[in-house]
Structures are given as C-alpha cells and as structure tokens.
mmCIF file of C-alpha atoms in Angstrom:
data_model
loop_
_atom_site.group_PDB
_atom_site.id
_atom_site.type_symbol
_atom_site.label_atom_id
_atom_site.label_comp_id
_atom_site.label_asym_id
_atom_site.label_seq_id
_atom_site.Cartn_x
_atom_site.Cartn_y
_atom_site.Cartn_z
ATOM 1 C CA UNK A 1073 17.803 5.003 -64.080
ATOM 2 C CA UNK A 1074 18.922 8.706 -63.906
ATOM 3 C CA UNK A 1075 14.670 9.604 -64.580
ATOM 4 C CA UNK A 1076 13.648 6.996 -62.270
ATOM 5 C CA UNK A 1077 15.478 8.574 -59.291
ATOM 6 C CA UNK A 1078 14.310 12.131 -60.066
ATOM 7 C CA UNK A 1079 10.697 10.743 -60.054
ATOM 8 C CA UNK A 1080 11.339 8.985 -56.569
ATOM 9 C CA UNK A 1081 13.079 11.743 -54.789
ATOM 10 C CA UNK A 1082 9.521 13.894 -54.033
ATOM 11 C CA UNK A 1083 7.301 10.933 -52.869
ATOM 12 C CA UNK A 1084 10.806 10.229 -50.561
ATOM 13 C CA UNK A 1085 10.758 13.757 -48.847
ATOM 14 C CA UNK A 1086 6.718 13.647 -48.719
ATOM 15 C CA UNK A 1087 6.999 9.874 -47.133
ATOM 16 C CA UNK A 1088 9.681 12.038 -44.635
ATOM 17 C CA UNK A 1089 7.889 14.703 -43.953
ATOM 18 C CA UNK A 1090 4.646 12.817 -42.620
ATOM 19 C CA UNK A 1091 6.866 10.155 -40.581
ATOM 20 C CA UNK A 1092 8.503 13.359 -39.218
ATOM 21 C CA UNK A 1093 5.166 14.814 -38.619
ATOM 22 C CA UNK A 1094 4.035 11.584 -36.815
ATOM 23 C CA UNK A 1095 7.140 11.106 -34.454
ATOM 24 C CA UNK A 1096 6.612 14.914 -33.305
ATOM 25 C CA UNK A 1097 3.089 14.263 -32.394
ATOM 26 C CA UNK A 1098 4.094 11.303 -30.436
ATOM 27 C CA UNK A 1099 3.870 11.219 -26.675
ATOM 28 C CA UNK A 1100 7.477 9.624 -26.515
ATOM 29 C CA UNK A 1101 9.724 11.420 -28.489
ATOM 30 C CA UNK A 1102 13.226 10.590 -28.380
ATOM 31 C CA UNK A 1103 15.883 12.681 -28.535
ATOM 32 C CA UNK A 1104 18.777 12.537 -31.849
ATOM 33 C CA UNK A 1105 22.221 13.526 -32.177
ATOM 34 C CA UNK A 1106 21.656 16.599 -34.431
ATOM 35 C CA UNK A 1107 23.336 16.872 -37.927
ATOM 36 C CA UNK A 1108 25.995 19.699 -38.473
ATOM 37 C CA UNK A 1109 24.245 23.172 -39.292
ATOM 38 C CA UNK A 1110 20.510 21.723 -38.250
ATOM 39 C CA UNK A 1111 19.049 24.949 -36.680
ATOM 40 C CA UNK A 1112 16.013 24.093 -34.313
ATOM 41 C CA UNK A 1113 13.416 26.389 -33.432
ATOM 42 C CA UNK A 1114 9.998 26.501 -31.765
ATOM 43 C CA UNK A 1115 6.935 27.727 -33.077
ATOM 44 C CA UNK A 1116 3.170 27.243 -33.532
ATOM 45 C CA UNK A 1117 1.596 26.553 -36.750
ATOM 46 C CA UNK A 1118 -1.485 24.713 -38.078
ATOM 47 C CA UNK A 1119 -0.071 23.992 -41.229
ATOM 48 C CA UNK A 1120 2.600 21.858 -42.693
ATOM 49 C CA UNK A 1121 4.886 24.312 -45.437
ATOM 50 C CA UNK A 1122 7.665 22.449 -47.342
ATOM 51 C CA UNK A 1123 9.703 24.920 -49.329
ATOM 52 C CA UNK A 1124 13.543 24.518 -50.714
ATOM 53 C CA UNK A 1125 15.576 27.320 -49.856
ATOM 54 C CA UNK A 1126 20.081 26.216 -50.387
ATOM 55 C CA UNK A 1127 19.340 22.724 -49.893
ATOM 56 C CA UNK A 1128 17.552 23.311 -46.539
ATOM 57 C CA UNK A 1129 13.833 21.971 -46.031
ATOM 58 C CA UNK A 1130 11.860 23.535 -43.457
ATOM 59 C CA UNK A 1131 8.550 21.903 -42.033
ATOM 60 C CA UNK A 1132 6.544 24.231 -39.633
ATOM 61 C CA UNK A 1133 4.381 21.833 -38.054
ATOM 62 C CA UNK A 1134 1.653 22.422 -35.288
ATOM 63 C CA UNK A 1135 4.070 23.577 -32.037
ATOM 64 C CA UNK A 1136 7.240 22.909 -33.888
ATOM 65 C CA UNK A 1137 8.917 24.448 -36.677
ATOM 66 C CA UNK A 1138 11.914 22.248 -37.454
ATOM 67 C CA UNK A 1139 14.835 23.234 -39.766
ATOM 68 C CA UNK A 1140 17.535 20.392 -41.322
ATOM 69 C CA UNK A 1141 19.611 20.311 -43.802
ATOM 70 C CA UNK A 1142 18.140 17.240 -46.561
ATOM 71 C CA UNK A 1143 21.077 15.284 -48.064
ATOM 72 C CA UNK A 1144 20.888 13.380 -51.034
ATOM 73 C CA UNK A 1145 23.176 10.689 -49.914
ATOM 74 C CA UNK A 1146 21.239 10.098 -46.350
ATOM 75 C CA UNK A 1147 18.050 7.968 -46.443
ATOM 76 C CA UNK A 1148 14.915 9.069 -44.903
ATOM 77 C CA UNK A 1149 15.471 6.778 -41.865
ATOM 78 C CA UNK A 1150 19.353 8.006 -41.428
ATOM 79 C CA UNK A 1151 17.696 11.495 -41.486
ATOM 80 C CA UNK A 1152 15.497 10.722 -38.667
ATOM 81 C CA UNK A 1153 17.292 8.737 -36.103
ATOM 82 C CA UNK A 1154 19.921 12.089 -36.657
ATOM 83 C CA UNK A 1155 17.830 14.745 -36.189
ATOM 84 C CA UNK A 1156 17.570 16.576 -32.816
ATOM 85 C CA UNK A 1157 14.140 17.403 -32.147
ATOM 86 C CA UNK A 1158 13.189 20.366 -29.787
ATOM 87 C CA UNK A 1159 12.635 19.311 -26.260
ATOM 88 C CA UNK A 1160 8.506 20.158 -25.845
ATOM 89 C CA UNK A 1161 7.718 22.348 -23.393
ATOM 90 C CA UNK A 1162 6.081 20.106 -20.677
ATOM 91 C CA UNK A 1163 2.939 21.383 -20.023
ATOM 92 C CA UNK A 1164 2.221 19.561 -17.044
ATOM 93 C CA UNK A 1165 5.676 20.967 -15.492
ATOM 94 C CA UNK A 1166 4.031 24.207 -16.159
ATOM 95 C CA UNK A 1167 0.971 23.745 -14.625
ATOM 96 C CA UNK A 1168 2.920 23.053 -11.769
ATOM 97 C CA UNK A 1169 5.447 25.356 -11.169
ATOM 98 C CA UNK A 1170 2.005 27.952 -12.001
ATOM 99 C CA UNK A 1171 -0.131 26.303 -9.357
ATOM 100 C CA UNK A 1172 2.878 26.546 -6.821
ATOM 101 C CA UNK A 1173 3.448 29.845 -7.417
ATOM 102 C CA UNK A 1174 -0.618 30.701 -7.348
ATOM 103 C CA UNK A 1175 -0.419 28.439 -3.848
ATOM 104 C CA UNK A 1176 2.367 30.488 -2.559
ATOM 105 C CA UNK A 1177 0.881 34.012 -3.407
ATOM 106 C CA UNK A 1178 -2.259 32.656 -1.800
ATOM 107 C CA UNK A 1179 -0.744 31.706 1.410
ATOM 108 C CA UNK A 1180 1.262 35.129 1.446
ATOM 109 C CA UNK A 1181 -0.936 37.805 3.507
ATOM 110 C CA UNK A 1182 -1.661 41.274 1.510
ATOM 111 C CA UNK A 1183 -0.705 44.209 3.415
ATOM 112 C CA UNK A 1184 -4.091 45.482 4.129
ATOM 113 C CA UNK A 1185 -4.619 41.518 5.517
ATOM 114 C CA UNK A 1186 -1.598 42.551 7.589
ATOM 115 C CA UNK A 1187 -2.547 45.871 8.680
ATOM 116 C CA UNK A 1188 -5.716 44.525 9.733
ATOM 117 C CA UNK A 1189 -4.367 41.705 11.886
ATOM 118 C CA UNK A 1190 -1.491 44.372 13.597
ATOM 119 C CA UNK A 1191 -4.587 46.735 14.632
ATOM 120 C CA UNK A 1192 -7.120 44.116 15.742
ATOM 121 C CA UNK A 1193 -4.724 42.715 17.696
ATOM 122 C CA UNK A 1194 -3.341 45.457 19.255
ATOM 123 C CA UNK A 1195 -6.670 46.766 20.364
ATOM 124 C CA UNK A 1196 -7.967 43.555 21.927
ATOM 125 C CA UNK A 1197 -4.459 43.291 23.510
ATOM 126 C CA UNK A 1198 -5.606 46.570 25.091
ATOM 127 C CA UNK A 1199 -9.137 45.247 26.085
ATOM 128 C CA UNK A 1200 -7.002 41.926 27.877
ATOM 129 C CA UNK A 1201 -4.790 44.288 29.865
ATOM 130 C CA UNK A 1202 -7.369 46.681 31.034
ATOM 131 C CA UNK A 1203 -8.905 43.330 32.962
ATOM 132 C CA UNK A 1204 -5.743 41.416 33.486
ATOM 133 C CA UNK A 1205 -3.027 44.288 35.162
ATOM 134 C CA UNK A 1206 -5.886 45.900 37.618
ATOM 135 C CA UNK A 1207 -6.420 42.709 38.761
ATOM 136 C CA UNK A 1208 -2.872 42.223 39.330
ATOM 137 C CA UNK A 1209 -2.194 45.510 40.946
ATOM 138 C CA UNK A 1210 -5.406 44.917 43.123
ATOM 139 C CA UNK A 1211 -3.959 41.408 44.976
ATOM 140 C CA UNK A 1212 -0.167 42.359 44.722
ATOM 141 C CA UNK A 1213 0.860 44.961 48.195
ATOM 142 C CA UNK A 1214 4.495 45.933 47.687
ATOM 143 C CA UNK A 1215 6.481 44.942 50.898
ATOM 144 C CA UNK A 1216 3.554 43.317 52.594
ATOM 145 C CA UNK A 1217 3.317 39.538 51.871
ATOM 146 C CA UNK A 1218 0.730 38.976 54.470
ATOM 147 C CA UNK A 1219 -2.028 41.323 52.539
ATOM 148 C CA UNK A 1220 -0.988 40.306 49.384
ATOM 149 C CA UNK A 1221 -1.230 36.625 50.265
ATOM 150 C CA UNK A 1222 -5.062 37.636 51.878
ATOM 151 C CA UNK A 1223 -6.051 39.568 48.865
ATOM 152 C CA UNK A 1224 -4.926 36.303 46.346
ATOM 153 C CA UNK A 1225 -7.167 33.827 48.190
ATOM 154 C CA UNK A 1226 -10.018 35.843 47.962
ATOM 155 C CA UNK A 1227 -9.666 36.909 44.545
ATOM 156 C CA UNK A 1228 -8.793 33.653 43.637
ATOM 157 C CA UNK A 1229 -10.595 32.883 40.628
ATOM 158 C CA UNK A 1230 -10.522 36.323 39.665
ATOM 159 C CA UNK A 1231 -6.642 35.717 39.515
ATOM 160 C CA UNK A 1232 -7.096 32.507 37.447
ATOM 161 C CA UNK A 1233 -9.071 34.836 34.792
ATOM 162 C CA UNK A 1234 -6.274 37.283 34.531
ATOM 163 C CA UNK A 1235 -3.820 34.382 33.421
ATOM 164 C CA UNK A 1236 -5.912 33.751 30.703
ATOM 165 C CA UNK A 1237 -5.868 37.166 30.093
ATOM 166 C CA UNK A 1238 -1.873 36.883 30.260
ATOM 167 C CA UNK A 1239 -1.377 34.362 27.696
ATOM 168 C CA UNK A 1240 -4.140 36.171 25.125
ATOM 169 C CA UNK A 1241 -2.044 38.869 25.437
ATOM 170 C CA UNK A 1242 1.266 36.632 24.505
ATOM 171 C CA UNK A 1243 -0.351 35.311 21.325
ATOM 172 C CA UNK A 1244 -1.351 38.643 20.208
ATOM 173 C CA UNK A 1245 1.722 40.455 20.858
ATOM 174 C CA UNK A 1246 3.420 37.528 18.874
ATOM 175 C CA UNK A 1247 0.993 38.578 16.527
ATOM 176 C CA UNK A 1248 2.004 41.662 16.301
ATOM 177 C CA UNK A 1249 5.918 41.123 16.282
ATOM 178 C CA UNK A 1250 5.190 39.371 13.144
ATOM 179 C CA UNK A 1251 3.054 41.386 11.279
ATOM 180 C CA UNK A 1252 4.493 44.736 12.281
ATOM 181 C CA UNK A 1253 8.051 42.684 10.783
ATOM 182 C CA UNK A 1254 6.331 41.142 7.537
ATOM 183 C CA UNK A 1255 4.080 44.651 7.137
ATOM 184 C CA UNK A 1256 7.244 47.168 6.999
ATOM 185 C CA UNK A 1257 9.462 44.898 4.938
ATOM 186 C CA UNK A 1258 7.184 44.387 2.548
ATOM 187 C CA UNK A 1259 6.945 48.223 1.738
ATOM 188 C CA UNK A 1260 10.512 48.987 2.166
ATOM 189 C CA UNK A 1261 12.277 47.861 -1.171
ATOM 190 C CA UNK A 1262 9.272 50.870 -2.863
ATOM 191 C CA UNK A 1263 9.939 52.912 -0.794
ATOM 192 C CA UNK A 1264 13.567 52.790 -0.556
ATOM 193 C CA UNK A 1265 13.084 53.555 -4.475
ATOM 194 C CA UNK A 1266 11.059 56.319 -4.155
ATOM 195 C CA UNK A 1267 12.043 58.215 -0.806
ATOM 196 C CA UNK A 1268 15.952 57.388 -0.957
ATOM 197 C CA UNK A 1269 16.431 61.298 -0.426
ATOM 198 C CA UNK A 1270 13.837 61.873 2.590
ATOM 199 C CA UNK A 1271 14.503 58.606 4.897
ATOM 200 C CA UNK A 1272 17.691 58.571 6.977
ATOM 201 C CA UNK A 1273 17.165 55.073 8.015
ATOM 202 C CA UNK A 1274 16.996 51.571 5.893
ATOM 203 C CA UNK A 1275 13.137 50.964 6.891
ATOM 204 C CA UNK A 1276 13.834 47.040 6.184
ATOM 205 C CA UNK A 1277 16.207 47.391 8.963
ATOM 206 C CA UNK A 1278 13.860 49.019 11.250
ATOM 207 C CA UNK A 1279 11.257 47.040 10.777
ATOM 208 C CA UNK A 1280 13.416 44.167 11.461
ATOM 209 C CA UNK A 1281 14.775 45.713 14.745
ATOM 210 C CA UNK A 1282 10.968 46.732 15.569
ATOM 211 C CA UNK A 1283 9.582 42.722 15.191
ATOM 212 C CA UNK A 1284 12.848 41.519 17.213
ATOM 213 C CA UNK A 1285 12.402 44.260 20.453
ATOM 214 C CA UNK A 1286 8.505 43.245 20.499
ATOM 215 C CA UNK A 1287 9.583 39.609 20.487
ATOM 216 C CA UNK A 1288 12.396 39.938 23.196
ATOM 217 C CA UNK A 1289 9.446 42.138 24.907
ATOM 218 C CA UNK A 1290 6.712 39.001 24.745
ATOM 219 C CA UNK A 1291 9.742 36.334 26.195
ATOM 220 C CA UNK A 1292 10.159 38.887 28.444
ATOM 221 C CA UNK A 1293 6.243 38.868 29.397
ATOM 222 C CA UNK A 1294 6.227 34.785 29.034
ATOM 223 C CA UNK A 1295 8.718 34.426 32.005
ATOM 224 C CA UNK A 1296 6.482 36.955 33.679
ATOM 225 C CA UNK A 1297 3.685 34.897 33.508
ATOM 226 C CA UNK A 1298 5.040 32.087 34.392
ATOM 227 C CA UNK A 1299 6.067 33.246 37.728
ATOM 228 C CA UNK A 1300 2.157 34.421 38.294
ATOM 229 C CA UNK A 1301 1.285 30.265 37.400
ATOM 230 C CA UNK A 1302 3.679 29.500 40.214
ATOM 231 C CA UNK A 1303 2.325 32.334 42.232
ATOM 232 C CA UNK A 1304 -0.875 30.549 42.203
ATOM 233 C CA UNK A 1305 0.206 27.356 42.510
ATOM 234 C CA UNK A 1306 2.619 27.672 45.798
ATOM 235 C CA UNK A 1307 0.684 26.968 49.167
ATOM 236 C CA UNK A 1308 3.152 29.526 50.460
ATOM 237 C CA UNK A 1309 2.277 32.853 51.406
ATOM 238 C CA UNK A 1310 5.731 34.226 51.452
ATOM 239 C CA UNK A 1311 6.768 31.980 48.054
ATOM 240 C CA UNK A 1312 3.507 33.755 46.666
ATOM 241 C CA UNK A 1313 4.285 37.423 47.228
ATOM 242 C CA UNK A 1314 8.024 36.465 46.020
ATOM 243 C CA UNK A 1315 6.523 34.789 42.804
ATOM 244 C CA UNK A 1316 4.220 38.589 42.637
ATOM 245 C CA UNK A 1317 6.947 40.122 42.745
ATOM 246 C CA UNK A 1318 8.989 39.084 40.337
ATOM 247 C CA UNK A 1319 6.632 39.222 37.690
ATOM 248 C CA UNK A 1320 6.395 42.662 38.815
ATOM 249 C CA UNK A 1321 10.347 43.268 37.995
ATOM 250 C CA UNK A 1322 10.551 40.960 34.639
ATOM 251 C CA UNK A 1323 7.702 42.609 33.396
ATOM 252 C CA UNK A 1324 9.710 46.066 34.111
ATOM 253 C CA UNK A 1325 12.918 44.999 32.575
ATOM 254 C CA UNK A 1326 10.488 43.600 29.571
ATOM 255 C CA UNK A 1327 8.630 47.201 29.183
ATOM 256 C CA UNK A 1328 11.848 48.941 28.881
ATOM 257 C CA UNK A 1329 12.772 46.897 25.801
ATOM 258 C CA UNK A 1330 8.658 47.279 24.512
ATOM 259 C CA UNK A 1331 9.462 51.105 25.151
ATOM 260 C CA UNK A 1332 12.414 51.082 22.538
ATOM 261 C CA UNK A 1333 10.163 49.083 20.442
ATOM 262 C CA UNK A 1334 7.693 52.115 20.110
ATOM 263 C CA UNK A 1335 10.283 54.829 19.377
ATOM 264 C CA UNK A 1336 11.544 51.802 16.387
ATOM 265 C CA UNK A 1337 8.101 51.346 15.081
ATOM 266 C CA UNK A 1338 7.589 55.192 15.578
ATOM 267 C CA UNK A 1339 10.656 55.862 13.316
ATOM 268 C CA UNK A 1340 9.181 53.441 11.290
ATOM 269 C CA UNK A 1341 5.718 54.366 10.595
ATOM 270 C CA UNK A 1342 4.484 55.580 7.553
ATOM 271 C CA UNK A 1343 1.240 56.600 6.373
ATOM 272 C CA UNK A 1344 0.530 55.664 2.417
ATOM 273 C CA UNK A 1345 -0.805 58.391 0.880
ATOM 274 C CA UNK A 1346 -2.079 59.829 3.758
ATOM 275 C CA UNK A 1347 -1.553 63.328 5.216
ATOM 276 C CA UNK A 1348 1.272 64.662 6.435
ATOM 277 C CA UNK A 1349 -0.093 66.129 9.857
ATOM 278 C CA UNK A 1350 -1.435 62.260 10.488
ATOM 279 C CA UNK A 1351 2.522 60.634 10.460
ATOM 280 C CA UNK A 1352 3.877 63.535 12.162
ATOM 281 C CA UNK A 1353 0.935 62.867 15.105
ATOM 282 C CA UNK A 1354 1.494 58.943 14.936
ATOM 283 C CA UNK A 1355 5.299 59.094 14.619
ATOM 284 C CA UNK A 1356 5.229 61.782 17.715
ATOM 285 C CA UNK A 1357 2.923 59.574 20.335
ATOM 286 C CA UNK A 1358 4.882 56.327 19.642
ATOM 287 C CA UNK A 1359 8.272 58.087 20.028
ATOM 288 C CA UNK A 1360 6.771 59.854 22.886
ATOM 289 C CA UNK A 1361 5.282 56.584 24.422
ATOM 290 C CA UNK A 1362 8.250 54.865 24.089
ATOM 291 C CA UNK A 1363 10.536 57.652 26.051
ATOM 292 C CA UNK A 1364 7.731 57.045 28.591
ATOM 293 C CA UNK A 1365 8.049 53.547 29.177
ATOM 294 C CA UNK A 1366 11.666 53.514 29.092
ATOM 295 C CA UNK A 1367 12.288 56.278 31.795
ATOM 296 C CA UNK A 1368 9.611 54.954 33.969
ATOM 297 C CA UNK A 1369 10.414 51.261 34.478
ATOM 298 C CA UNK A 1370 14.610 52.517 34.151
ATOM 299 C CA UNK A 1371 13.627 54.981 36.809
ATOM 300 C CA UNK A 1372 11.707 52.484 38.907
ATOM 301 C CA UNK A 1373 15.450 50.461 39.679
ATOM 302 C CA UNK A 1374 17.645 53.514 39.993
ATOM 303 C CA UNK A 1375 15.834 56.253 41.687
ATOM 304 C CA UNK A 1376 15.406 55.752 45.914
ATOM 305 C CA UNK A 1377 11.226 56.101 45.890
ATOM 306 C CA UNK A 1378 9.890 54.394 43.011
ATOM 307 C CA UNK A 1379 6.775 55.294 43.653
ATOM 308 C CA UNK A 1380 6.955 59.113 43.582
ATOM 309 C CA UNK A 1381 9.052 58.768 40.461
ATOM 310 C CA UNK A 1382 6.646 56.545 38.602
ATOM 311 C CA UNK A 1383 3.660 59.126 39.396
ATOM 312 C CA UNK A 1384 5.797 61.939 38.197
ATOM 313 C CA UNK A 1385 6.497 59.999 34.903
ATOM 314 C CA UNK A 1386 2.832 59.023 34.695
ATOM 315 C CA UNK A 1387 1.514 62.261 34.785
ATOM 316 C CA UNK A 1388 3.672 63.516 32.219
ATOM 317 C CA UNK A 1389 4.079 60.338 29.703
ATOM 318 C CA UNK A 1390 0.680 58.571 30.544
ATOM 319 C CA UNK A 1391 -1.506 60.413 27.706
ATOM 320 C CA UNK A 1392 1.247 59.550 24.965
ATOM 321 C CA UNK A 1393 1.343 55.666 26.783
ATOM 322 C CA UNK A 1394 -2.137 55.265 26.151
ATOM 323 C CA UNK A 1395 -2.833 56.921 23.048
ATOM 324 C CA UNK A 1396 0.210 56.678 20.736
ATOM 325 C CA UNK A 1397 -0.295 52.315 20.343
ATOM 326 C CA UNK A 1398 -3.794 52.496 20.341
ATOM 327 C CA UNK A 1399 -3.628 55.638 17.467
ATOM 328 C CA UNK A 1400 -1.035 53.039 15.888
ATOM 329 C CA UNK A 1401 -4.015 50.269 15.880
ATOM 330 C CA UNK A 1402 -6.954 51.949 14.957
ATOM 331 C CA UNK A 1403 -4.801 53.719 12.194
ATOM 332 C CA UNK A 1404 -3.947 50.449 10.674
ATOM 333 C CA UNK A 1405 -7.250 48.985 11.623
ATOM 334 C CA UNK A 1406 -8.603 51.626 9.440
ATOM 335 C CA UNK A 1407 -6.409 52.715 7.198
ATOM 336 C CA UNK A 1408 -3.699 50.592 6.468
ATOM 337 C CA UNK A 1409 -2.238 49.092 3.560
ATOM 338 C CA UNK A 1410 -5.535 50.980 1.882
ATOM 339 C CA UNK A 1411 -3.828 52.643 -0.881
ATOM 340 C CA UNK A 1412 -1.524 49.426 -1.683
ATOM 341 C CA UNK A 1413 -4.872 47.879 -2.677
ATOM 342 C CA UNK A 1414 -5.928 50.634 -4.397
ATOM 343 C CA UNK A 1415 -3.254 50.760 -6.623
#
C-alpha cells in the first residue's frame, strides 16, 4: 500500500499542476480563501517549472507565478478551491484609464498653442478697436445731444458695424483672460523651482490676479456695449446721447481695472530663454501702459477739465499704451512658449 501511494503522489501533483494551469488561463477566475503562508506573486513566464524547495511547490506559469504550500493530507481539489489566485491585471481597465489620460493630454492646449492664441488675439483685438472706437468717438459730442443724435442717424450702419466690432472684441479679450491665466500657471510650479531666489512674487498668483482683472475688465466692456445696443435702439435723441454716454463712463471705470491688469501681466511676464534686454523692454511698456491707463481714465472723474488732462496723459503715456500690449502679442505670437517645445 505504502509503494502504491509513493507511485501515485507525482501523477497527483502533475494532474494539479495542469488543472491549476487551466483555471489561471480561464476568463472567469474565481477568487479562494488563501492557505496560511501561501505567498502570491506576479510574473511572466513561458514555461511551467515545478521544483520542491521545504515542502513548497512553485509553478511559474505564463503571467503568473504562483507559490503554495502542497500538503500531503489535502487533496488536489481541497488545494484548489483554497488557493488565492492573483487578481489579473485587467487589461481592458488599462486601456482605459491610458486612453483617458491620452484624451485628456490631447484636449489640454501646449503652451506654444497658448501663446499663439494670447498674441493672435490680442492683435486682431487691436485691428477691431482701431474701426470700432473712431467710429464711436466720431458720432458721440460730449454735452451736445442734438449733434450727437445727428451724427448717429447718419452713420447709422456704420454704428451697427462697430457693435460687431464690440462683441469680437469681448470674445477675444475672454480669450485672452484665459490663456494669459492657463499660460502663466502652467510655467509657474518650474519656475518657482528654479528662480525661488530672483522672483519676489508667487507667479501662479499673478497670473491668477492677471486672468481675473482682464475678466472684470471684459464685464466691464459687456455692460458697455450693451448700453451702445440700447443707444441704437431708443427713438430718443436725448435717451441716445444718455445711452453714449454711459458707455463712455463704464468703459472708463472698466480701463482703469484693464490698466492694473497690464502692470499684473507686466510683473508677470517672462521671456523663456530669451534675452534679458527683451523682458526688461516688455516688462517696462506693460507696467508703463498700465500707469497710463489708470491715471488717465482716474484723472478723467477727479480733475475739473477732463479734456486737457486726458491730452496731457496722452502725450506722455500714449507710446507705452500702444506699444507695450501689442509688443506683448507679437512677442508671444512669435516667440512664445518656443523653448518649452524645444525642450
């Protein structure tokens, strides 16, 4: 009896090891309490290798390598139904999480993408305005409703144009609240790394502050606009040049807040590799602008002739006005996000 048993014992733990080797290879594993001191590990082999090593039997089978701990007194079946097998990595779990992370990193714009959008849409912001304000400075007299009300009907569809022009200039400087925001954030955990001893601010921070002024800015110029819609739309001379007018003082009271939004974004800039004479020019005219806009359009509601005021300010600020946001644009038209890519 005693032979009989040592003869059966090897075609037993062959039998096992092929109805082990079956069940892993099954599309519905299930999962088994595990024995006491039944190790489980993952690995990839071709090969099945049975070896006898302190009563333990390990099988390394193609992406499993199992390890249990054969009793004598357990039948092949007991052995089974108490073994723990190793969760499989699901592969189709993978390809998901893989394609939603490929998805979002292809929705997510690159900062050259970014840089691109800011300065396009700053510069056709610029091409709006030079149509849309003269047009508005043309038909609106201050203090004289009755030639301001002459000059809208017969620039009338002239008018209509410039509201077009208006809300272009709306979505783009949307545009730009955004991407100025998403551009500057981006770069600020690297740089925050590499320049913590040269900046003085938190550039997330600023860039933050910089997307919020430009967006209070644009709400600003939204209720501005609106009141030119009703301006147009009134059969009322009087109700017209009111309407005029106070686009003329929201849009004030909004260009104050775009003129902190310039010495933000000026404090902000920075030039990726690029010289140091170029941020020290760009940082300079937006800071400068910004002073500009501020002083004027404060000026305009505290000092007692607006209108000498705002040509003094003009003629000083005016050059930094024009150039510093269009430098800004055709910089990051240009230029940036270049040397992200690069790297």
């Amino acid at each position: 009896m005693g032979k009989t048993k040592r003869e059966n014992t090897p075609l037993k733990k062959t039998r096992f090891v092929e109805e082990l080797k079956e069940e892993i290879h099954s599309d519905t594993l299930k999962e088994y309490k595990p024995i006491e001191n039944s190790p489980i590990e993952i690995n990839t082999e071709n090969k099945i290798i049975e070896g006898h090593k302190d009563g333990v039997e390990t099988q390394k089978l193609k992406d499993k390598s199992i390890q249990v701990n054969v009793s004598s007194d357990l039948k092949d079946e007991q052995i089974l139904r108490k073994i723990k097998i190793a969760p499989k990595v699901h592969k189709n779990k993978e390809a998901k999480v893989t394609k939603n992370a490929q998805r979002k990193k292809a929705n997510k714009f690159t900062k050259r993408q970014l840089a691109m959008i800011i300065g396009a849409s700053l510069l056709l912001m610029a091409i709006i305005a030079a149509f849309s304000f003269p047009t508005f400075t043309s038909i609106f007299v201050l203090g004289n409703p009755v030639s301001t009300g002459a000059n809208l009907a017969a620039n009338s569809g002239k008018f209509i144009g410039s509201l077009f022009g208006w809300l272009g200039i709306i979505i783009l400087d949307l545009l730009v609240s955004l991407g100025v925001y998403k551009y500057y954030r981006n770069d600020a955990p690297e740089t925050a790394k590499k320049d913590k001893e040269d900046r003085k601010f938190d550039q997330s921070k600023l860039a933050g502050l910089s997307g919020i002024l430009r967006l209070v800015y644009t709400l600003f110029l939204i209720a501005a606009t609106s009141a030119l819609v009703l301006a147009q739309t009134t059969g009322s001379v009087i109700q017209s040049y009111n309407f005029l007018n106070a686009f003329n003082s929201i849009w004030g009271w909004g260009l104050i807040v775009f003129g902190l939004h310039l010495i933000v974004l000026g404090l902000t800039y920075k030039n990726e590799g690029g010289r140091k004479w170029l941020i020290i020019l760009i940082k300079t005219l937006l800071i400068l602008a910004g002073i500009g806009y501020m002083v004027q359009y404060i000026g305009i509601l505290l000092v007692p002739n607006p209108v000498a005021f705002v040509a003094t300010i003009e003629s000083i600020f005016m050059i930094f006005m024009i150039v510093g946001e269009i430098g800004f644009a055709l910089w990051m038209l240009l230029k940036g996000g270049k040397s992200t890519v690069n790297k």
